[in-house]
């Protein structure tokens, strides 16, 4: 069946009497007869929708209009900063960025039974799974970036659209999963945009019940462990996952256990859990394309009810038809062009923080450069950085600029006098309020201009242009109080900046996993084997 024929069938299927759709025909490929058209369409639609929600969610089934009422919607972005959409490529196409959020909400009997931890019942939910799905402008490849839930960062100011509650920006770094409690998923979106500079088009959020419903619909997702595992310690911590060594299909509650397991995988960290989630997602996509058997209409209807009840989306995805349309876009990507990554990070105590490699990964996504190495020579989709800021710059002489020396590296001390030299250069260029900060040396791989708020973006861009820096060197940051130029290790001498050769390689620290890799297997902590 072609995509067009499926789309033509949608109105007719929606018009079918619900009772008639609830009865199975008893016919299908298993008994040598061709499945009825509506059942074939139903199975196909269920599969493509599942591709959209992989790893964190359930899905709607296009033909049941009453399912639309099940889908909760909330505002897309609760923050003040608005990241412009990328400029379309020559074919008029733009990338799609969808934030997948897995909520640990225990606000229903079903979620409480699945989630455990009775002491958390009724508490503010946390965004314990956060994955950015980037679909390339030409729809040839897909990149997924996971952020560990215990990443430390500053949550921006968010306003709850329902009651007007204003959640001020955090005055210190906190775990990123707390963003969900600052008005809803729109604050998680705002936090991602603030950190990455990536425009997010949609979000999809699901809870425990949605994950179980989708896993049941698929009929099992093969996963692999390199030893027997039981995720449970003497204090009762762990997901309860129990598997023998090898590859096994997991579904229902066992699939949820796999996605939630920390205790027992590798070092027991959230990083190991993200890796297991990536393996599950890749396996799910392959399974849906090759082996999915979703042939029982009554079962599908029950699962669709549960899945849509567990789903929260932005207004742009507030119907099963819109979800269907988006899923057809995502289904164009073959597994070998899907790349799963984890945001590069380093430990800060028991938590983690983004590293310089994280900014490299975010840049590749912003510029629509494939993470699998394919078509890297093609011109990247122009971004707002290429077009310049919306905020106009003040006169050069009216722009205060603090210049800091960031030339120190792991092997070299700071190049002496760089802040003063570059500050004098700016004064000569007309930025008479440029001053050097001689208090301390920093370590910055590349030269950057940081600014704290949207009203200073134009000023920061003017400074970068005067020095010959690329637009991508201008970054918003709450770590500064005004326009701040940090002279990086790429400019240790001279008065003329020479941009380093652009590197479009995915950092090794992103631990990229290809969607077609069927040999991936989770390493089991010996303390959790049996």
Coordinates of N, CA and C in Angstrom, one line a residue, residues 319-521:
X319 N -3.8 16.4 17.6 CA -4.8 15.4 17.1 C -4.0 14.2 16.5
X320 N -4.7 13.1 16.4 CA -4.1 12.0 15.8 C -3.7 12.2 14.4
X321 N -4.4 13.0 13.7 CA -4.1 13.3 12.3 C -2.8 14.0 12.2
X322 N -2.5 15.0 13.1 CA -1.3 15.7 13.1 C -0.1 14.8 13.5
X323 N -0.4 13.9 14.4 CA 0.7 12.9 14.8 C 1.0 12.0 13.6
X324 N -0.1 11.6 12.9 CA 0.1 10.8 11.7 C 1.0 11.5 10.7
X325 N 0.6 12.7 10.4 CA 1.4 13.5 9.4 C 2.9 13.6 9.7
X326 N 3.1 13.8 11.0 CA 4.5 13.9 11.5 C 5.2 12.6 11.4
X327 N 4.5 11.5 11.7 CA 5.1 10.2 11.7 C 5.5 9.8 10.3
X328 N 4.7 10.2 9.3 CA 5.1 9.8 7.9 C 6.4 10.5 7.5
X329 N 6.6 11.7 8.0 CA 7.9 12.3 7.8 C 9.1 11.6 8.4
X330 N 8.9 11.2 9.6 CA 10.0 10.5 10.3 C 10.2 9.1 9.8
X331 N 9.2 8.5 9.2 CA 9.4 7.1 8.7 C 10.2 7.1 7.4
X332 N 10.5 8.2 6.8 CA 11.3 8.3 5.6 C 12.7 7.9 5.9
X333 N 13.2 8.0 7.1 CA 14.6 7.7 7.4 C 14.8 6.2 7.7
X334 N 15.8 5.7 7.0 CA 16.2 4.3 7.2 C 17.0 4.1 8.5
X335 N 16.9 3.0 9.1 CA 17.6 2.8 10.4 C 19.1 3.1 10.3
X336 N 19.8 2.8 9.2 CA 21.2 3.1 9.1 C 21.5 4.6 9.0
X337 N 20.5 5.4 8.9 CA 20.7 6.9 8.9 C 20.2 7.5 10.2
X338 N 20.0 6.7 11.2 CA 19.6 7.2 12.5 C 20.8 7.1 13.4
X339 N 21.1 8.2 14.1 CA 22.2 8.2 15.1 C 21.8 8.6 16.4
X340 N 22.0 7.8 17.4 CA 21.7 8.1 18.8 C 22.9 8.6 19.5
X341 N 22.8 9.6 20.3 CA 23.9 10.2 21.0 C 23.5 10.6 22.4
X342 N 24.5 10.7 23.3 CA 24.3 11.3 24.6 C 25.1 12.6 24.7
X343 N 24.5 13.7 25.2 CA 25.2 14.9 25.4 C 26.5 14.7 26.1
X344 N 27.6 15.1 25.5 CA 28.9 15.0 26.1 C 28.9 15.7 27.5
X345 N 29.5 15.1 28.5 CA 29.4 15.6 29.8 C 30.6 15.2 30.7
X346 N 30.7 15.8 31.8 CA 31.7 15.4 32.8 C 31.1 15.4 34.2
X347 N 31.6 14.6 35.1 CA 31.0 14.5 36.4 C 31.4 15.8 37.2
X348 N 30.4 16.2 38.0 CA 30.5 17.3 39.0 C 30.0 16.6 40.3
X349 N 30.8 16.0 41.1 CA 30.3 15.2 42.2 C 29.6 14.1 41.6
X350 N 28.3 13.9 42.1 CA 27.5 12.8 41.6 C 26.6 13.2 40.4
X351 N 26.7 14.5 40.0 CA 26.0 15.0 38.8 C 26.9 15.2 37.6
X352 N 26.3 15.7 36.5 CA 27.1 15.9 35.3 C 26.8 17.3 34.8
X353 N 27.8 17.8 34.0 CA 27.6 19.1 33.3 C 28.0 19.0 31.9
X354 N 27.5 19.8 31.0 CA 27.9 19.8 29.6 C 29.4 20.2 29.4
X355 N 30.0 19.6 28.4 CA 31.4 19.9 28.1 C 31.5 20.7 26.8
X356 N 32.7 21.1 26.4 CA 32.9 21.8 25.2 C 32.4 20.9 24.0
X357 N 32.6 19.6 24.1 CA 32.1 18.7 23.1 C 30.6 18.8 22.9
X358 N 29.9 19.1 24.0 CA 28.5 19.2 23.9 C 28.1 20.3 22.9
X359 N 28.8 21.5 23.0 CA 28.5 22.6 22.1 C 28.8 22.2 20.7
X360 N 29.9 21.3 20.5 CA 30.1 20.8 19.1 C 29.0 20.0 18.6
X361 N 28.4 19.2 19.4 CA 27.3 18.3 19.0 C 26.1 19.2 18.7
X362 N 25.8 20.2 19.6 CA 24.7 21.1 19.4 C 24.8 21.8 18.1
X363 N 26.1 22.3 17.8 CA 26.3 23.0 16.5 C 26.0 22.1 15.3
X364 N 26.4 20.9 15.4 CA 26.1 20.0 14.2 C 24.6 19.9 14.0
X365 N 23.8 19.8 15.1 CA 22.4 19.7 15.0 C 21.8 21.0 14.5
X366 N 22.3 22.1 15.0 CA 21.8 23.4 14.6 C 22.0 23.6 13.1
X367 N 23.1 23.2 12.6 CA 23.5 23.4 11.2 C 23.0 22.2 10.3
X368 N 22.3 21.3 10.9 CA 21.7 20.2 10.1 C 22.8 19.4 9.4
X369 N 23.9 19.1 10.1 CA 24.9 18.3 9.6 C 24.7 16.8 10.1
X370 N 24.6 15.9 9.2 CA 24.3 14.5 9.7 C 25.4 13.9 10.7
X371 N 24.9 13.3 11.7 CA 25.8 12.7 12.7 C 26.4 11.4 12.2
X372 N 25.9 10.8 11.2 CA 26.4 9.5 10.7 C 27.5 9.6 9.7
X373 N 27.9 10.9 9.4 CA 29.0 11.1 8.4 C 28.5 11.2 7.0
X374 N 27.3 10.9 6.7 CA 26.8 11.0 5.3 C 26.5 12.4 4.9
X375 N 26.8 12.7 3.6 CA 26.5 14.0 3.0 C 27.0 15.1 3.8
X376 N 28.2 15.0 4.4 CA 28.7 16.1 5.3 C 29.2 17.3 4.4
X377 N 29.4 17.0 3.1 CA 30.0 18.1 2.3 C 28.9 19.0 1.7
X378 N 27.6 18.6 1.9 CA 26.5 19.4 1.4 C 26.4 20.7 2.2
X379 N 25.8 21.7 1.6 CA 25.7 22.9 2.4 C 24.7 22.8 3.5
X380 N 25.0 23.1 4.7 CA 24.1 23.0 5.8 C 23.0 23.9 5.7
X381 N 21.9 23.6 6.3 CA 20.7 24.5 6.3 C 21.1 25.8 7.0
X382 N 20.9 27.0 6.4 CA 21.2 28.2 7.0 C 20.4 28.4 8.3
X383 N 21.1 28.9 9.3 CA 20.4 29.2 10.6 C 20.2 30.7 10.8
X384 N 19.6 31.1 11.9 CA 19.5 32.5 12.2 C 20.8 33.1 12.4
X385 N 21.8 32.3 12.8 CA 23.2 32.8 13.0 C 23.7 33.4 11.7
X386 N 23.3 32.7 10.6 CA 23.8 33.2 9.3 C 23.1 34.5 8.8
X387 N 21.9 34.7 9.3 CA 21.2 35.9 8.9 C 21.4 37.1 9.8
X388 N 22.0 36.9 11.0 CA 22.2 38.0 11.9 C 21.1 38.1 12.9
X389 N 21.3 38.8 14.0 CA 20.3 38.8 15.1 C 19.2 39.8 14.7
X390 N 18.0 39.5 15.3 CA 16.9 40.4 15.2 C 17.1 41.7 16.0
X391 N 17.8 41.6 17.1 CA 18.1 42.8 17.9 C 19.1 43.7 17.3
X392 N 18.8 45.0 17.0 CA 19.8 45.9 16.5 C 20.9 46.3 17.5
X393 N 22.1 46.5 16.9 CA 23.2 46.8 17.8 C 23.2 48.3 18.1
X394 N 23.7 48.6 19.3 CA 23.9 50.0 19.6 C 25.2 50.5 18.9
X395 N 25.5 51.8 19.0 CA 26.7 52.4 18.4 C 27.9 51.7 19.0
X396 N 28.9 51.4 18.2 CA 30.1 50.7 18.7 C 30.6 51.3 20.0
X397 N 30.7 52.7 20.0 CA 31.3 53.4 21.1 C 30.4 53.3 22.4
X398 N 29.2 52.8 22.3 CA 28.3 52.8 23.4 C 28.2 51.3 24.0
X399 N 28.9 50.4 23.4 CA 28.8 49.0 23.8 C 29.9 48.7 24.8
X400 N 29.6 48.4 26.1 CA 30.6 48.0 27.0 C 31.0 46.5 26.7
X401 N 32.3 46.2 26.7 CA 32.8 44.9 26.4 C 33.8 44.5 27.4
X402 N 33.6 43.4 28.1 CA 34.6 42.9 29.0 C 35.4 41.8 28.3
X403 N 36.7 41.9 28.2 CA 37.6 41.0 27.5 C 38.3 40.1 28.5
X404 N 38.2 38.8 28.4 CA 38.8 37.9 29.3 C 39.8 37.0 28.6
X405 N 40.8 36.5 29.3 CA 41.9 35.7 28.7 C 41.5 34.2 29.0
X406 N 41.1 33.5 27.9 CA 40.7 32.1 28.0 C 41.7 31.2 27.3
X407 N 42.9 31.6 27.2 CA 43.9 30.8 26.3 C 44.5 29.6 27.1
X408 N 44.3 29.5 28.3 CA 44.9 28.4 29.1 C 44.3 27.0 28.6
X409 N 45.2 26.0 28.4 CA 44.8 24.7 28.0 C 45.2 23.7 29.0
X410 N 45.0 22.4 28.7 CA 45.4 21.3 29.6 C 46.9 21.2 29.7
X411 N 47.6 21.6 28.6 CA 49.0 21.5 28.5 C 49.8 22.8 28.5
X412 N 49.1 23.9 28.2 CA 49.8 25.2 28.1 C 49.2 26.2 29.1
X413 N 50.0 27.0 29.7 CA 49.5 28.1 30.5 C 48.9 29.2 29.7
X414 N 48.2 30.1 30.3 CA 47.6 31.2 29.6 C 48.6 32.1 28.9
X415 N 48.3 32.4 27.6 CA 49.2 33.3 26.9 C 49.1 34.7 27.6
X416 N 50.3 35.3 28.0 CA 50.2 36.5 28.8 C 49.7 37.7 28.0
X417 N 48.9 38.5 28.7 CA 48.5 39.8 28.1 C 47.4 39.7 27.0
X418 N 46.8 38.6 26.8 CA 45.9 38.5 25.7 C 44.6 39.3 25.9
X419 N 44.1 39.4 27.1 CA 42.9 40.2 27.3 C 43.2 41.7 27.0
X420 N 44.4 42.2 27.5 CA 44.7 43.6 27.2 C 44.9 43.9 25.8
X421 N 45.6 42.9 25.1 CA 45.9 43.1 23.6 C 44.6 43.2 22.8
X422 N 43.7 42.3 23.1 CA 42.5 42.3 22.3 C 41.5 43.4 22.7
X423 N 41.6 43.8 24.0 CA 40.8 45.0 24.4 C 41.2 46.2 23.6
X424 N 42.6 46.4 23.5 CA 43.1 47.6 22.8 C 42.7 47.5 21.3
X425 N 42.7 46.3 20.8 CA 42.3 46.1 19.4 C 40.8 46.6 19.2
X426 N 40.0 46.2 20.1 CA 38.6 46.6 20.1 C 38.4 48.1 20.2
X427 N 39.2 48.8 21.0 CA 39.2 50.2 21.2 C 39.5 50.9 19.9
X428 N 40.6 50.3 19.2 CA 40.9 50.9 17.9 C 39.9 50.7 16.9
X429 N 39.0 49.7 17.0 CA 37.9 49.4 16.1 C 36.7 50.3 16.4
X430 N 36.8 51.1 17.5 CA 35.7 52.0 17.8 C 34.9 51.6 19.0
X431 N 35.2 50.4 19.6 CA 34.5 50.0 20.9 C 35.3 50.5 22.1
X432 N 35.1 51.8 22.3 CA 35.9 52.5 23.3 C 35.6 52.2 24.7
X433 N 34.5 51.4 24.9 CA 34.2 51.0 26.3 C 34.7 49.6 26.6
X434 N 35.6 49.0 25.7 CA 36.1 47.7 25.9 C 37.2 47.8 27.0
X435 N 37.2 46.9 27.9 CA 38.2 46.8 29.0 C 38.6 45.4 29.2
X436 N 39.8 45.2 29.7 CA 40.3 43.9 30.0 C 40.1 43.5 31.4
X437 N 39.7 42.2 31.6 CA 39.6 41.6 32.9 C 40.9 40.9 33.2
X438 N 41.7 41.4 34.1 CA 43.0 40.9 34.4 C 43.0 40.0 35.7
X439 N 41.8 39.7 36.2 CA 41.7 39.0 37.5 C 42.1 37.6 37.4
X440 N 41.8 36.9 36.3 CA 42.1 35.5 36.2 C 42.1 35.0 34.8
X441 N 42.8 33.9 34.6 CA 42.8 33.3 33.2 C 41.8 32.1 33.2
X442 N 41.2 31.9 32.0 CA 40.2 30.9 31.9 C 40.7 29.9 30.9
X443 N 39.9 28.9 30.6 CA 40.2 27.9 29.6 C 39.1 27.7 28.7
X444 N 39.2 28.2 27.4 CA 38.2 28.2 26.4 C 38.8 27.7 25.1
X445 N 38.3 26.7 24.5 CA 38.9 26.1 23.4 C 38.9 27.1 22.2
X446 N 37.7 27.7 22.0 CA 37.6 28.7 20.9 C 37.1 30.0 21.4
X447 N 37.5 31.1 20.7 CA 37.1 32.4 21.1 C 35.6 32.6 20.9
X448 N 34.9 33.2 21.9 CA 33.5 33.3 21.9 C 33.1 34.7 22.5
X449 N 31.9 35.2 22.1 CA 31.3 36.4 22.6 C 30.0 36.0 23.3
X450 N 29.9 36.2 24.6 CA 28.7 35.8 25.3 C 27.9 37.0 25.7
X451 N 26.6 36.8 25.8 CA 25.7 37.9 26.2 C 24.6 37.3 27.0
X452 N 24.1 38.1 28.0 CA 23.1 37.5 28.9 C 21.6 37.5 28.5
X453 N 21.3 38.4 27.7 CA 19.8 38.6 27.4 C 19.6 39.1 25.9
X454 N 18.4 38.9 25.4 CA 18.1 39.1 24.0 C 18.4 40.6 23.6
X455 N 18.3 41.5 24.5 CA 18.5 42.9 24.1 C 20.0 43.3 23.9
X456 N 20.9 42.3 24.2 CA 22.3 42.5 24.0 C 22.8 41.7 22.8
X457 N 21.9 40.9 22.2 CA 22.4 40.0 21.1 C 23.0 40.8 20.0
X458 N 22.4 41.9 19.6 CA 23.0 42.7 18.5 C 24.3 43.2 18.8
X459 N 24.5 43.7 20.1 CA 25.8 44.2 20.5 C 26.9 43.2 20.4
X460 N 26.5 42.0 20.9 CA 27.5 40.9 20.9 C 27.9 40.5 19.4
X461 N 26.9 40.5 18.6 CA 27.2 40.2 17.2 C 28.1 41.2 16.5
X462 N 27.9 42.5 16.9 CA 28.7 43.6 16.4 C 30.2 43.4 16.8
X463 N 30.4 43.0 18.0 CA 31.8 42.7 18.5 C 32.4 41.6 17.7
X464 N 31.6 40.5 17.5 CA 32.2 39.4 16.8 C 32.5 39.7 15.3
X465 N 31.6 40.5 14.7 CA 31.9 40.9 13.3 C 33.1 41.8 13.2
X466 N 33.3 42.7 14.2 CA 34.5 43.5 14.1 C 35.8 42.8 14.2
X467 N 35.8 41.6 14.9 CA 37.0 40.8 15.1 C 37.1 39.7 14.0
X468 N 36.1 39.5 13.2 CA 36.2 38.5 12.2 C 35.8 37.1 12.7
X469 N 35.0 37.1 13.8 CA 34.5 35.8 14.3 C 33.3 35.4 13.6
X470 N 33.1 34.1 13.5 CA 31.9 33.5 12.8 C 30.6 33.8 13.7
X471 N 29.5 33.9 13.0 CA 28.2 34.2 13.8 C 28.0 33.1 14.9
X472 N 28.5 31.9 14.7 CA 28.3 30.8 15.7 C 29.1 31.1 17.0
X473 N 30.0 32.0 16.9 CA 30.8 32.3 18.1 C 30.0 33.2 19.1
X474 N 28.9 33.7 18.7 CA 28.0 34.6 19.5 C 27.0 33.7 20.3
X475 N 27.1 33.6 21.6 CA 26.3 32.7 22.4 C 25.7 33.4 23.6
X476 N 24.4 33.1 23.8 CA 23.7 33.6 25.0 C 24.1 32.7 26.2
X477 N 24.3 33.4 27.3 CA 24.8 32.7 28.5 C 24.4 33.5 29.7
X478 N 23.9 32.8 30.7 CA 23.5 33.4 32.0 C 24.8 33.5 32.9
X479 N 25.9 33.1 32.4 CA 27.1 33.1 33.2 C 27.8 34.5 33.2
X480 N 27.3 35.4 32.3 CA 27.8 36.7 32.2 C 26.8 37.8 32.4
X481 N 27.2 39.0 32.8 CA 26.2 40.1 33.1 C 26.2 41.1 32.0
X482 N 27.1 41.0 31.0 CA 27.1 41.9 29.9 C 27.8 41.3 28.7
X483 N 28.0 42.0 27.6 CA 28.8 41.5 26.5 C 30.2 41.1 27.0
X484 N 30.6 39.9 26.8 CA 31.9 39.4 27.3 C 32.6 38.6 26.2
X485 N 33.8 39.1 25.9 CA 34.6 38.4 24.9 C 35.6 37.5 25.6
X486 N 35.6 36.2 25.3 CA 36.6 35.4 25.9 C 37.6 34.9 24.8
X487 N 38.8 35.4 24.9 CA 39.8 35.1 23.9 C 40.3 33.6 24.1
X488 N 40.0 32.7 23.2 CA 40.2 31.3 23.4 C 41.6 30.9 23.0
X489 N 41.8 29.6 23.2 CA 43.1 28.9 22.9 C 43.4 29.0 21.4
X490 N 42.4 29.3 20.5 CA 42.6 29.3 19.1 C 43.2 30.7 18.7
X491 N 43.4 31.6 19.7 CA 43.9 33.0 19.3 C 44.9 33.4 20.4
X492 N 46.0 32.6 20.5 CA 47.0 32.8 21.5 C 48.0 33.9 21.2
X493 N 48.0 34.4 19.9 CA 48.9 35.4 19.5 C 48.4 36.2 18.4
X494 N 49.0 37.4 18.1 CA 48.6 38.3 17.0 C 47.4 39.1 17.3
X495 N 47.1 40.0 16.3 CA 45.9 40.8 16.4 C 44.9 40.6 15.3
X496 N 45.1 39.5 14.5 CA 44.2 39.1 13.5 C 43.7 37.7 13.8
X497 N 42.4 37.6 14.0 CA 41.8 36.3 14.3 C 41.7 35.4 13.0
X498 N 42.2 34.2 13.2 CA 42.1 33.2 12.1 C 41.3 32.1 12.6
X499 N 40.1 31.9 12.0 CA 39.2 30.9 12.4 C 39.8 29.5 12.2
X500 N 39.7 28.6 13.2 CA 40.2 27.2 13.0 C 39.4 26.5 11.9
X501 N 40.0 25.5 11.3 CA 39.3 24.7 10.3 C 38.1 24.0 11.0
X502 N 37.0 24.2 10.3 CA 35.8 23.7 10.9 C 35.8 22.1 11.0
X503 N 35.4 21.6 12.2 CA 35.4 20.2 12.4 C 33.9 19.7 12.5
X504 N 33.5 18.9 11.6 CA 32.2 18.4 11.6 C 32.1 17.0 12.1
X505 N 33.1 16.5 12.8 CA 33.0 15.2 13.3 C 32.2 15.1 14.6
X506 N 31.5 14.0 14.8 CA 30.8 13.9 16.1 C 31.8 13.5 17.2
X507 N 31.8 14.3 18.3 CA 32.7 14.0 19.4 C 32.6 12.5 19.8
X508 N 33.7 11.9 20.1 CA 33.7 10.5 20.6 C 32.9 10.4 21.9
X509 N 32.9 11.5 22.7 CA 32.3 11.5 24.0 C 30.8 11.5 23.9
X510 N 30.2 11.6 22.6 CA 28.8 11.5 22.4 C 28.3 10.1 22.4
X511 N 29.2 9.2 22.3 CA 28.9 7.7 22.2 C 27.8 7.4 21.2
X512 N 28.1 7.8 20.0 CA 27.1 7.6 18.9 C 26.8 6.1 18.7
X513 N 25.5 5.8 18.5 CA 25.1 4.5 18.2 C 24.2 4.5 16.9
X514 N 24.6 3.7 15.9 CA 23.9 3.7 14.7 C 22.6 2.9 14.8
X515 N 21.6 3.3 14.2 CA 20.3 2.7 14.3 C 20.2 1.3 13.7
X516 N 21.2 0.9 12.8 CA 21.2 -0.4 12.2 C 22.1 -1.4 13.0
X517 N 22.6 -1.0 14.1 CA 23.6 -1.8 14.8 C 22.8 -2.9 15.6
X518 N 22.8 -4.1 15.2 CA 22.0 -5.2 15.8 C 22.9 -5.9 16.9
X519 N 24.1 -5.6 17.0 CA 25.0 -6.3 17.9 C 25.2 -5.5 19.2
X520 N 24.6 -4.4 19.4 CA 24.7 -3.6 20.6 C 24.2 -4.4 21.8
X521 N 24.9 -4.4 22.9 CA 24.5 -5.2 24.1 C 24.9 -4.5 25.3

